[in-house]
PDB file of C-alpha atoms in Angstrom:
ATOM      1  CA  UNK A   1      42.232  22.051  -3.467  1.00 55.00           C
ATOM      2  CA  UNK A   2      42.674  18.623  -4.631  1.00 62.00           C
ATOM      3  CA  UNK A   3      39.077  16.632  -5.756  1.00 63.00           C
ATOM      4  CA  UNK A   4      38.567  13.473  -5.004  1.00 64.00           C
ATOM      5  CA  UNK A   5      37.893  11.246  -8.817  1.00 67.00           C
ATOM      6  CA  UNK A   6      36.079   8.501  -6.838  1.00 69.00           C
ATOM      7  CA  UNK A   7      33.707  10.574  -4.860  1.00 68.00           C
ATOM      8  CA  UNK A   8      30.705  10.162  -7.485  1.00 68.00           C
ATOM      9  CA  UNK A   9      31.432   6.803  -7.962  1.00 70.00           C
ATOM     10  CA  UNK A  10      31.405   6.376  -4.362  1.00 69.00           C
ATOM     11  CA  UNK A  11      28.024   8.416  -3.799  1.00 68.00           C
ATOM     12  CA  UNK A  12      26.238   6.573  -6.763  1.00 68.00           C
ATOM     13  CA  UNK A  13      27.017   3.047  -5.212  1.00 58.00           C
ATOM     14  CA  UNK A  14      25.749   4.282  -2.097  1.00 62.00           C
ATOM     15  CA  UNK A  15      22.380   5.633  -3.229  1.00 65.00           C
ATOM     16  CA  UNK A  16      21.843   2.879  -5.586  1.00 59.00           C
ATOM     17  CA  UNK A  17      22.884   0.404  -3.010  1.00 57.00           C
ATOM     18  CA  UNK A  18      20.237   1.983  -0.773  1.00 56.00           C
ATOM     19  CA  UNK A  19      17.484   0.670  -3.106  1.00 55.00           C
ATOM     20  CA  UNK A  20      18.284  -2.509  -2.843  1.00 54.00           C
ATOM     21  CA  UNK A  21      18.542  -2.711   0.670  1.00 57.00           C
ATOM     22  CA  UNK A  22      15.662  -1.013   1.602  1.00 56.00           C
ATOM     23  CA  UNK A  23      12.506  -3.051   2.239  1.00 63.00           C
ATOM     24  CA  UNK A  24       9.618  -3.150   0.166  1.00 65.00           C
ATOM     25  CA  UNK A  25       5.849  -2.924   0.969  1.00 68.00           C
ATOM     26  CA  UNK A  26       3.149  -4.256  -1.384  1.00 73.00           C
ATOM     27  CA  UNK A  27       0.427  -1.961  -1.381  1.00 70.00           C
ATOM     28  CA  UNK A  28      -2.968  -3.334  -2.777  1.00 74.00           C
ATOM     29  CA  UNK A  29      -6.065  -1.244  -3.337  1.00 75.00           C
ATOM     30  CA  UNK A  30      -9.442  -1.592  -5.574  1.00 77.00           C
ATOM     31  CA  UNK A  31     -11.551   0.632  -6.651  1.00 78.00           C
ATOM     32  CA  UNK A  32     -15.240   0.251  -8.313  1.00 79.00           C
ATOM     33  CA  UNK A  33     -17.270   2.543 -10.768  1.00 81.00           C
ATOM     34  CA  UNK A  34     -20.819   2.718  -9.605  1.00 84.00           C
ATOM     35  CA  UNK A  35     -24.106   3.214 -12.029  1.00 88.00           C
ATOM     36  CA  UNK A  36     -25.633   6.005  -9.599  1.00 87.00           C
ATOM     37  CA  UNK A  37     -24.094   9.039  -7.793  1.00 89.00           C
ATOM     38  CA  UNK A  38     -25.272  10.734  -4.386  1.00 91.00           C
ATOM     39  CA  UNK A  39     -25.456  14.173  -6.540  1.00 90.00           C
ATOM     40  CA  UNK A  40     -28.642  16.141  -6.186  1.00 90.00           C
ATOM     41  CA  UNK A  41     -30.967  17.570  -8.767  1.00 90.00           C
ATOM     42  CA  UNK A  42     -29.538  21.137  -8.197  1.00 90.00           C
ATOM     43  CA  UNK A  43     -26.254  19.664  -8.608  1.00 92.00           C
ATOM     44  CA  UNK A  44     -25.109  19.665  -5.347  1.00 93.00           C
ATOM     45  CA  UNK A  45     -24.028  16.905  -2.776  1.00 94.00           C
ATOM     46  CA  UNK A  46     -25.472  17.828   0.763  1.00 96.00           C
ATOM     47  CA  UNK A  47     -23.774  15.752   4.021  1.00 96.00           C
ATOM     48  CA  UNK A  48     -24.097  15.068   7.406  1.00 96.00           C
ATOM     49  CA  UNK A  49     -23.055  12.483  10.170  1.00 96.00           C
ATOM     50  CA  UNK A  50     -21.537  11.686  13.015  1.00 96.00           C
ATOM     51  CA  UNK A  51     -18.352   9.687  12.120  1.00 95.00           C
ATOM     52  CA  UNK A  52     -15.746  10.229  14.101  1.00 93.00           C
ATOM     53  CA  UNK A  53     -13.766  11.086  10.097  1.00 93.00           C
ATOM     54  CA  UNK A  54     -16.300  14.005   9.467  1.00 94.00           C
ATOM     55  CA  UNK A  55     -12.862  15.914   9.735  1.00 93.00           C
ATOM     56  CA  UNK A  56     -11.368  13.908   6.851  1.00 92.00           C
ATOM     57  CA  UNK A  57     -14.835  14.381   5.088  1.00 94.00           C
ATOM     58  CA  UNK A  58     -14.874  18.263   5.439  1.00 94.00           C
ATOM     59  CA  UNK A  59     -11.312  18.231   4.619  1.00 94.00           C
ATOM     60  CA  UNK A  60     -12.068  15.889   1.249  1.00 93.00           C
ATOM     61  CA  UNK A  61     -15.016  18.234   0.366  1.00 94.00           C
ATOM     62  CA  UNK A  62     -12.897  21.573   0.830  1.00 94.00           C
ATOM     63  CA  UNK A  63     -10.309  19.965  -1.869  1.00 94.00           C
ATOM     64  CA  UNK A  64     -13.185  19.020  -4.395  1.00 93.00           C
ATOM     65  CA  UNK A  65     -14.597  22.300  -3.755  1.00 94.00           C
ATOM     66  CA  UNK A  66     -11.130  24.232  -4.478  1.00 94.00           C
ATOM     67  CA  UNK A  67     -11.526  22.489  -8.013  1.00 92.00           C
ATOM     68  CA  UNK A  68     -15.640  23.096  -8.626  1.00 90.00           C
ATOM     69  CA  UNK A  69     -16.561  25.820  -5.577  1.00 91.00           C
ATOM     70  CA  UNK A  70     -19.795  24.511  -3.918  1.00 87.00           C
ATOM     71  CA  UNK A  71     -20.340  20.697  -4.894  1.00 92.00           C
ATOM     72  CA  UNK A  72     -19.617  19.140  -1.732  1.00 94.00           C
ATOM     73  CA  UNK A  73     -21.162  21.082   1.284  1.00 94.00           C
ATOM     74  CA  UNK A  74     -22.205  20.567   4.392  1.00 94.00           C
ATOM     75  CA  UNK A  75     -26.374  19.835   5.184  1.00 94.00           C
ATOM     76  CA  UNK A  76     -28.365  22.384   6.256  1.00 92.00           C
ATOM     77  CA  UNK A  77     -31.978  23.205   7.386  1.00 91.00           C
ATOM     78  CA  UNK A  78     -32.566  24.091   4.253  1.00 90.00           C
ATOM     79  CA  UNK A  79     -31.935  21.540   2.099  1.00 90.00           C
ATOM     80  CA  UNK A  80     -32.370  17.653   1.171  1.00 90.00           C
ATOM     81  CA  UNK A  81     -29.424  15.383   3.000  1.00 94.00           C
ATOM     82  CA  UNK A  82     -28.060  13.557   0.570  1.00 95.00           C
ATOM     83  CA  UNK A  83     -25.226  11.752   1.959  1.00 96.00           C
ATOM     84  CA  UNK A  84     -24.593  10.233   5.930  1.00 97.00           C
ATOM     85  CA  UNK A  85     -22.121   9.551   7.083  1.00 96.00           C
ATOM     86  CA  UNK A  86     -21.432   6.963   9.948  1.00 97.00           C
ATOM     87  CA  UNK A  87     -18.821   4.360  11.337  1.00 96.00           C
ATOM     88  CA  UNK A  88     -18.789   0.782  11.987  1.00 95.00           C
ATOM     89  CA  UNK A  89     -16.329  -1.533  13.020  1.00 94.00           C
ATOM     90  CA  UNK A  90     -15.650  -5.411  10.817  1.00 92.00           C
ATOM     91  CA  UNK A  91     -13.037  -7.181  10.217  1.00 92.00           C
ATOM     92  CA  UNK A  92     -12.908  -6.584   6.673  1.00 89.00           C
ATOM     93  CA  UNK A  93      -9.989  -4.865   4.030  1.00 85.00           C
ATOM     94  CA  UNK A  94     -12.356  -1.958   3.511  1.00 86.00           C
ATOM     95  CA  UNK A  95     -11.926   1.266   4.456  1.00 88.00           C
ATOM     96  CA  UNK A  96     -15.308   3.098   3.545  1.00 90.00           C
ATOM     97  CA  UNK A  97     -17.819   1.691   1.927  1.00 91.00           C
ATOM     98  CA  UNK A  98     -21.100   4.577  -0.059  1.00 92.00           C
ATOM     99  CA  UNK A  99     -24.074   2.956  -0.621  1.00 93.00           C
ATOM    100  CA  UNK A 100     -26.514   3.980  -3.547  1.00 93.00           C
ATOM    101  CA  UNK A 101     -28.955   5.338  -0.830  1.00 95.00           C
ATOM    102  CA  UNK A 102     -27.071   7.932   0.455  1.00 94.00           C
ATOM    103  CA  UNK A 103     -24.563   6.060   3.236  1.00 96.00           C
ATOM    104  CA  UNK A 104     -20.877   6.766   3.726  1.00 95.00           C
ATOM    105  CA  UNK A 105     -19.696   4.356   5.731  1.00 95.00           C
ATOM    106  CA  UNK A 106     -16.857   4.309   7.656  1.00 93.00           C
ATOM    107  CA  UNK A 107     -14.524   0.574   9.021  1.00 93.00           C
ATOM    108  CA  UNK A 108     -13.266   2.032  12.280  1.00 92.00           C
ATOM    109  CA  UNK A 109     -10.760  -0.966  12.298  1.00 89.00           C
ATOM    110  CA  UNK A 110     -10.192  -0.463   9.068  1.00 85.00           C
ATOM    111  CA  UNK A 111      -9.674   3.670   8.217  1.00 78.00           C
ATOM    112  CA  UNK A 112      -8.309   4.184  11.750  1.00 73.00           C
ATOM    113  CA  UNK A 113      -5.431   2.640  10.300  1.00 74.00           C
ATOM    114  CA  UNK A 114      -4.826   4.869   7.222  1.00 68.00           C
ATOM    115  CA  UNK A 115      -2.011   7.672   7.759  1.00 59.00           C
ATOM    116  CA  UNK A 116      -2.876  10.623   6.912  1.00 56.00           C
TER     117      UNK A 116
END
């Protein structure tokens, strides 16, 4: 079986070439470090809503809880709500906005575009 010497020449121009010829997307994001935190007394973060991303909230809380078991947990009869979390629609670059009283707030036109 004969090899072919220029094959890895060959396969390294090709995948190099394909980084220069594929497009680029710029990507911004910011982030900010509040003073305050939604966390309660008993060390525990209590929410409720009706965004249509409670989903994507549950889902957020079960990986945070996976890393510290009980932090993040739904509301209950029982206990204090401390965060809520509901949509609204701007024209805006922000995705969610939490406000130091115990909002979530989600930018329908906003997070509805995020892929998931």
């Amino acid at each position: 079986m004969k090899r072919n010497k220029r094959l890895p020449i060959i396969l390294t121009c090709a995948i190099l070439g394909s980084y220069v010829l594929l497009p680029t997307v710029e990507v911004k994001a910011a982030a900010k470090v509040s003073t305050w935190d939604l966390v309660d007394s008993g060390k525990h973060m209590d929410y409720d809503g009706n965004s249509k991303y409670m989903s994507q909230v549950k889902f957020g809380a079960g990986l945070w809880n996976a890393h510290k078991k009980g932090v993040i947990r739904p509301d209950s009869a029982s206990v204090i709500e401390d965060v809520y979390c509901s949509d609204v629609s701007v024209n805006n670059s922000t995705n969610a906005t939490t406000y130091s009283n115990g909002r979530l707030v989600f930018n329908k036109k906003k997070y509805g575009q995020v892929i998931y």
